[in-house]
Short mmCIF file of C-alpha atoms in Angstrom, two decimals:
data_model
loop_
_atom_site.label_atom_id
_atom_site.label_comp_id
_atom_site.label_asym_id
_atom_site.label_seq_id
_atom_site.Cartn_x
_atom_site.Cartn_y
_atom_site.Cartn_z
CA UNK A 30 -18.87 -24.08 10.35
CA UNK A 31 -18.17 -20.66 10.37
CA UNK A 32 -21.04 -18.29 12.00
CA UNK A 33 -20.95 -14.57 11.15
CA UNK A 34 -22.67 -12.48 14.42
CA UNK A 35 -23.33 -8.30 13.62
CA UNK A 36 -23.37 -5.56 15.66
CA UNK A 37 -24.86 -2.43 15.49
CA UNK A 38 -24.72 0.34 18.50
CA UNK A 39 -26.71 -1.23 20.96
CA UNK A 40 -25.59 -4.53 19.83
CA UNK A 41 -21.83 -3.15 20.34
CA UNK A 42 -22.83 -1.69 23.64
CA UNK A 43 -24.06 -5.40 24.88
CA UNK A 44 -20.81 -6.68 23.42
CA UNK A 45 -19.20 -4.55 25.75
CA UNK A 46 -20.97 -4.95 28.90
CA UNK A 47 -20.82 -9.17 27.95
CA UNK A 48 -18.49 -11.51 30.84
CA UNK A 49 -17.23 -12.70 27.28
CA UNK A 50 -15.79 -9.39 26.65
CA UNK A 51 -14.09 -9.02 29.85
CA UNK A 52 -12.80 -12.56 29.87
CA UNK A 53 -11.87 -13.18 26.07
CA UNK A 54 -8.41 -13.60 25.29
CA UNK A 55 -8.86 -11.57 22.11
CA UNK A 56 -11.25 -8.64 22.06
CA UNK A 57 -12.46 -7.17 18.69
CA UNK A 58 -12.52 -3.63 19.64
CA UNK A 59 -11.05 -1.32 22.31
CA UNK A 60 -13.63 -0.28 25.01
CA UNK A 61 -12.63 3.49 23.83
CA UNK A 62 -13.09 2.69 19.84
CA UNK A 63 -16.50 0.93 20.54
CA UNK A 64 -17.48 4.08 22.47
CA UNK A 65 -16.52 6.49 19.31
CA UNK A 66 -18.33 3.86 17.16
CA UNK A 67 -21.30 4.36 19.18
CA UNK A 68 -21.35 8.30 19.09
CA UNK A 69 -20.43 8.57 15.29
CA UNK A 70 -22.84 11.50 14.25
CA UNK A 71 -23.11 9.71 11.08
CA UNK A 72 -24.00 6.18 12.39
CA UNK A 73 -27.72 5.46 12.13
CA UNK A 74 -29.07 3.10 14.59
CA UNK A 75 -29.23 -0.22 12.21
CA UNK A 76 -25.84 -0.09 10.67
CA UNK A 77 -23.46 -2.96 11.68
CA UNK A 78 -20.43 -1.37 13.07
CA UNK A 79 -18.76 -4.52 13.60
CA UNK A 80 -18.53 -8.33 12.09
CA UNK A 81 -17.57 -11.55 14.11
CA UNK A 82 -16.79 -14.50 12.76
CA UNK A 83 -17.30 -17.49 15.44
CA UNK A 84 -16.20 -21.16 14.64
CA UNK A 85 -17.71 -23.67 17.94
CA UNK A 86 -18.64 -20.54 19.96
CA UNK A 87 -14.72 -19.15 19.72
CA UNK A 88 -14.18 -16.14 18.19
CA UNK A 89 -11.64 -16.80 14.69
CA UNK A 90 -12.06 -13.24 12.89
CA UNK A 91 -13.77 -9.55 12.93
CA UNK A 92 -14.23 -6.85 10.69
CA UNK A 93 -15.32 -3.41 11.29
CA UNK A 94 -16.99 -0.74 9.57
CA UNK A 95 -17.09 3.16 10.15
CA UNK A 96 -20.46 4.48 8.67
CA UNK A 97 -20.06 7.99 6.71
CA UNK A 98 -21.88 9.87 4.04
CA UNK A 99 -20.25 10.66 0.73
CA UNK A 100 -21.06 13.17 -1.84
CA UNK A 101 -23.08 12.97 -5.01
CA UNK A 102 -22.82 15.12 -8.56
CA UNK A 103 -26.06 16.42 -7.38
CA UNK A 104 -25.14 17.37 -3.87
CA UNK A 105 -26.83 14.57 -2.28
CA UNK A 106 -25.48 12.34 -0.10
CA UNK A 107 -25.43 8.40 0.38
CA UNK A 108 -24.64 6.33 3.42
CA UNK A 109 -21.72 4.27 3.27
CA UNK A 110 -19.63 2.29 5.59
CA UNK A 111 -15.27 2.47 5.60
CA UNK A 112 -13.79 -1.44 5.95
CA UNK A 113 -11.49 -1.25 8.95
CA UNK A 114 -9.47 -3.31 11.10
CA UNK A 115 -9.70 -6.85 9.03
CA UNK A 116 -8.32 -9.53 11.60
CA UNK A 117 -8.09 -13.27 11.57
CA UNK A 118 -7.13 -15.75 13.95
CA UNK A 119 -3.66 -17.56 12.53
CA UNK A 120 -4.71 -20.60 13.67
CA UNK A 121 -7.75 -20.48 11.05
CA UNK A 122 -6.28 -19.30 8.21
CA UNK A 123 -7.10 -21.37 5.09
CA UNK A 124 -10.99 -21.27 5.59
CA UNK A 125 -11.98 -17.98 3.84
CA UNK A 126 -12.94 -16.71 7.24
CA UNK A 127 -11.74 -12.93 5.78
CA UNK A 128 -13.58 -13.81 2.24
CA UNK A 129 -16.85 -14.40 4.48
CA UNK A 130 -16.57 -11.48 6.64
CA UNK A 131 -15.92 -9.08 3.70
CA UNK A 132 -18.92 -10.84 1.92
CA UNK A 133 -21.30 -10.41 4.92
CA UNK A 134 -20.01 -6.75 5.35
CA UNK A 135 -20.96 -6.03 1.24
CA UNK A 136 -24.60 -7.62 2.01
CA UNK A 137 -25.22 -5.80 5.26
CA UNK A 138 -23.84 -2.22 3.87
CA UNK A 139 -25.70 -2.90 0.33
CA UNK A 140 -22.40 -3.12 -1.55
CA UNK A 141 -21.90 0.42 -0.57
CA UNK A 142 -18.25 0.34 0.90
CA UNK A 143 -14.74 1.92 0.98
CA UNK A 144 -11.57 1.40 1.99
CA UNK A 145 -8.33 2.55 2.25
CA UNK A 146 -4.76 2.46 4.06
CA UNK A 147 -4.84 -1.61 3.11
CA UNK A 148 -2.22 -3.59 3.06
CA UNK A 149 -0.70 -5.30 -0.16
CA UNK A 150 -1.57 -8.87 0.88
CA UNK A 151 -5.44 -7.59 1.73
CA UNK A 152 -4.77 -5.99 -1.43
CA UNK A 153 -4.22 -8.68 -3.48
CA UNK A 154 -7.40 -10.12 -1.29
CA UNK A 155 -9.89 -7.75 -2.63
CA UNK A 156 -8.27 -7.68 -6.28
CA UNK A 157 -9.18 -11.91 -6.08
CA UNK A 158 -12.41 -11.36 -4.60
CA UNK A 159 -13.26 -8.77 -7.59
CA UNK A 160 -15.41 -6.71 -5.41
CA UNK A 161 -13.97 -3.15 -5.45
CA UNK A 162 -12.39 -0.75 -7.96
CA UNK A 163 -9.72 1.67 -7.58
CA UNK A 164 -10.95 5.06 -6.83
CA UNK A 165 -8.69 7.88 -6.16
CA UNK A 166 -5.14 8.62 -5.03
CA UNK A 167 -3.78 11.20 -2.71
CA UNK A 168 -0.11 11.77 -3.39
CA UNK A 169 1.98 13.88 -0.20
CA UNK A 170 5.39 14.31 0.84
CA UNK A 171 7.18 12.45 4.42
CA UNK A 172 9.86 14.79 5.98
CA UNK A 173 12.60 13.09 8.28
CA UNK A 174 13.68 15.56 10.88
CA UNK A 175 14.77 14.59 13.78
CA UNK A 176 17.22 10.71 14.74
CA UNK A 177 15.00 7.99 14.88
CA UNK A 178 17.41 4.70 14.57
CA UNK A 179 15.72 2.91 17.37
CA UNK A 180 12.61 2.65 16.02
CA UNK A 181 13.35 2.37 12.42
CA UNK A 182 16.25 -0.30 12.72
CA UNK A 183 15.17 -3.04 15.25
CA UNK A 184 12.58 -4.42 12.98
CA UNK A 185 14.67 -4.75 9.69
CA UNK A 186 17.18 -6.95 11.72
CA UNK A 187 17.58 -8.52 14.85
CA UNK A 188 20.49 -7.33 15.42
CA UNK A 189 19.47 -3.78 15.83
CA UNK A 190 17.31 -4.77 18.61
CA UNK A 191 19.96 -6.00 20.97
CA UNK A 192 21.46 -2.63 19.75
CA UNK A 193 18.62 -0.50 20.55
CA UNK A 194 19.95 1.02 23.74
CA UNK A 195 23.03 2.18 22.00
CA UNK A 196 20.60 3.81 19.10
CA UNK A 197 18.87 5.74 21.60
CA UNK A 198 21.83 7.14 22.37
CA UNK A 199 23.34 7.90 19.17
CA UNK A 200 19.58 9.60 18.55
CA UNK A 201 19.97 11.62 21.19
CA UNK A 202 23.46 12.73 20.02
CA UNK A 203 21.97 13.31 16.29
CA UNK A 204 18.91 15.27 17.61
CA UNK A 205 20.77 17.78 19.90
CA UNK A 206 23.06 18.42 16.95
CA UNK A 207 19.67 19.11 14.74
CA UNK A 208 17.98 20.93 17.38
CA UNK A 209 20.98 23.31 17.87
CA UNK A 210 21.22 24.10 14.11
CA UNK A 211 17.37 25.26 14.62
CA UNK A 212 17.87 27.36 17.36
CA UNK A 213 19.96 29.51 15.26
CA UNK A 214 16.93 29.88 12.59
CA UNK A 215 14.25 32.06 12.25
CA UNK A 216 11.36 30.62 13.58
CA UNK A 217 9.03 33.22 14.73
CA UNK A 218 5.69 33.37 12.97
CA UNK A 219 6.36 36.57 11.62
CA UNK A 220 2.80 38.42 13.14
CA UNK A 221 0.96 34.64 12.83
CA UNK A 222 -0.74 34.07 16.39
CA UNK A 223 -2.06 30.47 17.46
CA UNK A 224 -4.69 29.19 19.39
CA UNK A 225 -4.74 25.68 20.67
CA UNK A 226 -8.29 24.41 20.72
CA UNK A 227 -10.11 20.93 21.56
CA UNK A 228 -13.56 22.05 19.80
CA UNK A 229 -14.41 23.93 17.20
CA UNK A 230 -16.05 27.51 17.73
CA UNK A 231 -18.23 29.35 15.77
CA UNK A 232 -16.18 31.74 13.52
CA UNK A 233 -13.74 28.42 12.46
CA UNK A 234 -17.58 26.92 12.03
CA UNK A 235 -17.82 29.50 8.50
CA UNK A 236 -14.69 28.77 7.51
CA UNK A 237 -14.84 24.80 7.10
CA UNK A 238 -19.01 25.60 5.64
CA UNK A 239 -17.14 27.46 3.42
CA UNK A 240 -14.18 25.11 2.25
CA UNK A 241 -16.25 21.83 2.38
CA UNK A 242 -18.39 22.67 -0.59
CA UNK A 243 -16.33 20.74 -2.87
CA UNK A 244 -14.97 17.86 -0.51
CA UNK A 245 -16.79 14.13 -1.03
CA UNK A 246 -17.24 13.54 2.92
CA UNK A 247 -17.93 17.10 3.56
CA UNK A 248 -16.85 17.11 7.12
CA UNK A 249 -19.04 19.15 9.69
CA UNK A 250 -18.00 20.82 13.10
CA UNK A 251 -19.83 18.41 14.93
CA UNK A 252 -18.06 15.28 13.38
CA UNK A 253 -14.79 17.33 13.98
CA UNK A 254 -15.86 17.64 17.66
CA UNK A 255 -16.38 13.44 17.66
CA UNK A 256 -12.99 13.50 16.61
CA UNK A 257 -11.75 15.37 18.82
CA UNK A 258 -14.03 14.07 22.16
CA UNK A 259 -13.65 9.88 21.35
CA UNK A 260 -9.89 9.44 20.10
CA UNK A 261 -9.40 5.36 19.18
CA UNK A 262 -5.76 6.01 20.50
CA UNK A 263 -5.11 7.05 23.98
CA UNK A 264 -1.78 8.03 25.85
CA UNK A 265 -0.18 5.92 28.26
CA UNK A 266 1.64 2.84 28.59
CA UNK A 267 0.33 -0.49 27.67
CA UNK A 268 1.25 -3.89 28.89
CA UNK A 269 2.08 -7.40 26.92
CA UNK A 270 -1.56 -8.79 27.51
CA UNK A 271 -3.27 -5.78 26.26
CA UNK A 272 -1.19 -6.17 22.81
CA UNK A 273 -1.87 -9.78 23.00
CA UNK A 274 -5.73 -9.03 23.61
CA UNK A 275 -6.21 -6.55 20.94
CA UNK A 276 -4.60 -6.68 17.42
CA UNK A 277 -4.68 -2.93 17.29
CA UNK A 278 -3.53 0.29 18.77
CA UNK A 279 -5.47 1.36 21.35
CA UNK A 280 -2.57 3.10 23.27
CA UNK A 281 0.52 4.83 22.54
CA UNK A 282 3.54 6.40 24.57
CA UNK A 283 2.15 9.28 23.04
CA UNK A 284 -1.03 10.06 21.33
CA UNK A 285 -2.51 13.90 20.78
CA UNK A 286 -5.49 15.45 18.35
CA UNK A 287 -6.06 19.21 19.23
CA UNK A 288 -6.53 22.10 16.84
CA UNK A 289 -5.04 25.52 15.94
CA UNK A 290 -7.12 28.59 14.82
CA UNK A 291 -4.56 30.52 13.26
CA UNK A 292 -4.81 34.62 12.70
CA UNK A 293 -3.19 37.58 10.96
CA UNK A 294 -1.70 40.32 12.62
CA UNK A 295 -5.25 42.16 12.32
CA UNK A 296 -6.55 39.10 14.04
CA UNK A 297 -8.55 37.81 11.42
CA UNK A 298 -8.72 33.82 11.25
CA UNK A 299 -7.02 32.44 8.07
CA UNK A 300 -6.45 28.97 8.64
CA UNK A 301 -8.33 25.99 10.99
CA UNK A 302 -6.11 22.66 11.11
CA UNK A 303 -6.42 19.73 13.07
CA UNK A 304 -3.13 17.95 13.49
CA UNK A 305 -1.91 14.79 15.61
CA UNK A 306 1.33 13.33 16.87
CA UNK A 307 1.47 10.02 17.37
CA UNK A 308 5.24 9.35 19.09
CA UNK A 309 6.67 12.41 16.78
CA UNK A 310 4.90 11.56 14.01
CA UNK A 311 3.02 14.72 12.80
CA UNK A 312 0.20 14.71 10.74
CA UNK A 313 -2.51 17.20 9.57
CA UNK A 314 -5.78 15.61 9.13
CA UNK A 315 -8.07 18.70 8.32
CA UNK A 316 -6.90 21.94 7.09
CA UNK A 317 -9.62 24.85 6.29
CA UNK A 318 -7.99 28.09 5.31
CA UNK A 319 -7.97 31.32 3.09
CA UNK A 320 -5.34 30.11 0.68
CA UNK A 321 -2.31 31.75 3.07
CA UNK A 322 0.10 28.85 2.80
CA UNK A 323 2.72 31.03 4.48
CA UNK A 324 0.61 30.71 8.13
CA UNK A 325 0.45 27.16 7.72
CA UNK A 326 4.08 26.26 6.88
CA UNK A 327 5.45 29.03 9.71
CA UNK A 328 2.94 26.81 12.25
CA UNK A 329 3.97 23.58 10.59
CA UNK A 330 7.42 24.82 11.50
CA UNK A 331 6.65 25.82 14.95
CA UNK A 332 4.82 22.58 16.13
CA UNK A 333 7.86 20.49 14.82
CA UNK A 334 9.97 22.17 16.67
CA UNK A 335 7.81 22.72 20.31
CA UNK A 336 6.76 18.85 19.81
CA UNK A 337 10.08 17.40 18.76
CA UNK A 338 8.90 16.09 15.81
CA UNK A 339 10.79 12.88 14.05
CA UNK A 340 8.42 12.89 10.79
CA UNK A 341 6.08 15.11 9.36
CA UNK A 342 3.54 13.62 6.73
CA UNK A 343 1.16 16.06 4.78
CA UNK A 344 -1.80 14.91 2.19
CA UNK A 345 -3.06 18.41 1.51
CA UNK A 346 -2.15 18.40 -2.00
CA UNK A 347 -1.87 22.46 -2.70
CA UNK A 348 -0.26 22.76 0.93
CA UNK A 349 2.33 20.30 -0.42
CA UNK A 350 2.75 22.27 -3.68
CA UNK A 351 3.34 25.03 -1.84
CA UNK A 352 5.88 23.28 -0.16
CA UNK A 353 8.09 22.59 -3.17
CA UNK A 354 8.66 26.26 -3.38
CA UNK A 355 9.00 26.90 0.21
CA UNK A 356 10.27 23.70 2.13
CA UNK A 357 9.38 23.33 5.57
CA UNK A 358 13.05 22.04 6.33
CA UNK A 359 15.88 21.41 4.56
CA UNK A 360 15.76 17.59 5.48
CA UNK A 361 15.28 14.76 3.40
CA UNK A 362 11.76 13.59 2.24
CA UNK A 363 9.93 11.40 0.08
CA UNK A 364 6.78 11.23 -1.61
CA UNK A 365 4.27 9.15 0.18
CA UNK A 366 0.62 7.61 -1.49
CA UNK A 367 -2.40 6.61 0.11
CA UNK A 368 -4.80 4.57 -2.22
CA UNK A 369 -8.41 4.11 -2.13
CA UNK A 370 -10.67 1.75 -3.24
CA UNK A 371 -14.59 1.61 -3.27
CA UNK A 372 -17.06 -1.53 -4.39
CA UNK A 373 -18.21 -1.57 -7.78
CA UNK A 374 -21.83 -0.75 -7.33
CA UNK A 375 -21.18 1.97 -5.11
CA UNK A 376 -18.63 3.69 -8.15
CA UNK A 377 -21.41 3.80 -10.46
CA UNK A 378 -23.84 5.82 -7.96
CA UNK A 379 -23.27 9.22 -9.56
CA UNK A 380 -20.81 10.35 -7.02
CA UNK A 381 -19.44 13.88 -7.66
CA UNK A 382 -16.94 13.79 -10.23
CA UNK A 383 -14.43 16.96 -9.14
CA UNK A 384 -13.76 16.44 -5.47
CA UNK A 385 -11.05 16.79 -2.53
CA UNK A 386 -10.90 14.19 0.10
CA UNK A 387 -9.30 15.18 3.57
CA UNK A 388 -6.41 13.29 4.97
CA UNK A 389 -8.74 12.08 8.01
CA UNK A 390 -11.17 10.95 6.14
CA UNK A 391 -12.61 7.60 6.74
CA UNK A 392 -10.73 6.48 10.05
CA UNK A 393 -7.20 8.30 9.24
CA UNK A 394 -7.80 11.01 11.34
CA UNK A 395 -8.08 8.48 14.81
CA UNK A 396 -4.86 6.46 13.91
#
């Protein structure tokens, strides 16, 4: 018989502190991730952060859940919780153990739940279970930039693992060819300055009150400065038994989430982003600006190129529209989508009908 056990922050922090926590072969979350859990600003003290399914005292399956508030068409808000990290034991598949969690997780959360970055067999899960609708669609662009054959090949065919020493080194032969062709372009920011920040002061704190007003999470600058304080990644190496402990990332070779205040020539602040690089993978999670695409593609330029970037992805849709016009590299790309889907009951709650959603949102912006 499957038992379902909920935690909510001081239920999480026991879990933590627990021999079984320390001992377990498989831990549901990363000591770091429980700790961001915890210190969510938008976590109120009841709500289950995290599901475990036990079969005979052993641990077969978790869920979790990031509380958040969303937006209604009458600028209200309503608490909600964003499915996340969905695992089950392989050795007890077959016994709905996911079905039960999910089911537990509507019950607890009042039906009021969302997900996204899903994959399609959890897809096809929720489509059977008949819980959720679609919601919204954010369509962006991927640029390749820079060699990245040993990453990319090894897990299409075995063969290009044994081979993965020599792709390193035909990356490296690639990327010094692409770097020198760089070094020959312009890429000054033409007056831009930039300011690397891990908080967020009070001058960016107007800007983002002023460009949240039509967003549906509505981000603040104190749950951009959770963001930035309790990362779910960290950098550093990680050994076999971690992996084999948790079923997520909890560290990378490299893992970052700062942000750049971004002014004029006259020193005036047009632009606030928040970006990460996750081993060369660039990403902007929260842009606030005054419309001047031109600052953010001449900084988009210059991190690629001071962080070695391999691939750039950007959500912002009038950022990437801009884009189309004025490319950040002449490199090839592809459109990327990121779907989103949200429980029946929850749809039908009056939420605001015209609205942006952040590339961040929900737990993008810590992965």
């Amino acid at each position: 018989m499957i038992e379902i056990k909920m935690l909510n922050k001081s239920g999480l922090q026991i879990y933590l502190e627990a021999a079984a926590f320390q001992n377990s072969k498989v831990i549901a979350i990363s000591r770091h991730r429980a700790e961001s859990h915890i210190q969510n600003p938008r976590a109120q003290d009841g709500d289950v952060l995290l599901l475990l399914a036990y079969e005979d005292e052993n641990m077969v399956g978790y869920l979790g859940v990031l509380p958040d508030d969303l937006r209604t068409e009458n600028n209200l808000f309503i608490h909600c919780g964003w499915m996340s990290c969905l695992w089950i034991d392989p050795d007890h598949r077959g016994k709905k153990i996911a079905q039960k969690l999910i089911e537990a997780c509507f019950q607890v959360w009042d039906n009021k739940i969302i997900l996204t970055e899903y994959t399609e067999a959890a897809g096809a899960l929720y489509r059977k279970m008949g819980l959720f609708s679609f919601f919204h669609a954010c369509e962006g662009r991927r640029w390749y930039i820079r060699s990245d054959l040993q990453t990319i090949l090894p897990p299409k065919k075995k063969i290009f693992t044994d081979l993965k020493p020599l792709l390193k080194v035909i990356d490296g032969f690639i990327n010094v060819f692409i770097d020198g062709i760089h070094l020959f372009k312009n890429q000054n920011l033409n007056g831009y300055k930039i300011k690397m920040v891990t908080s967020v002061e009070k001058e960016v704190e107007e800007m983002i009150r002023k460009s949240n007003k039509e967003e549906l999470f509505a981000r603040t600058v104190v749950e951009l400065n959770w963001i930035f304080q309790y990362p779910w990644i960290l950098s550093g190496e990680i050994s076999a038994k971690e992996i084999q402990k948790y079923h997520f990332t909890s560290v990378e070779k490299t893992f970052e989430c700062k942000g750049l205040e971004i002014r004029n020539d006259k020193n005036v602040l047009v632009a606030f982003i928040i970006y990460t690089n996750r081993n060369g993978h660039l990403r902007l999670p929260y842009i606030y600006h005054n419309k001047d695409y031109e600052a953010l593609r001449l900084v988009c330029r210059n991190l690629i190129q001071d962080l070695k970037i391999k691939t750039c992805t950007i959500y912002h849709q009038e950022f990437v529209e801009y884009l189309k016009i004025k490319p950040l590299f002449s490199v090839p790309s592809k459109v990327v989508q990121r779907k989103y889907l949200i429980s029946k009951i929850l749809m039908n709650q009056g939420l605001k009908k015209s609205f942006k959603i952040q590339d961040g949102d929900g737990d993008c912006a810590f992965t």
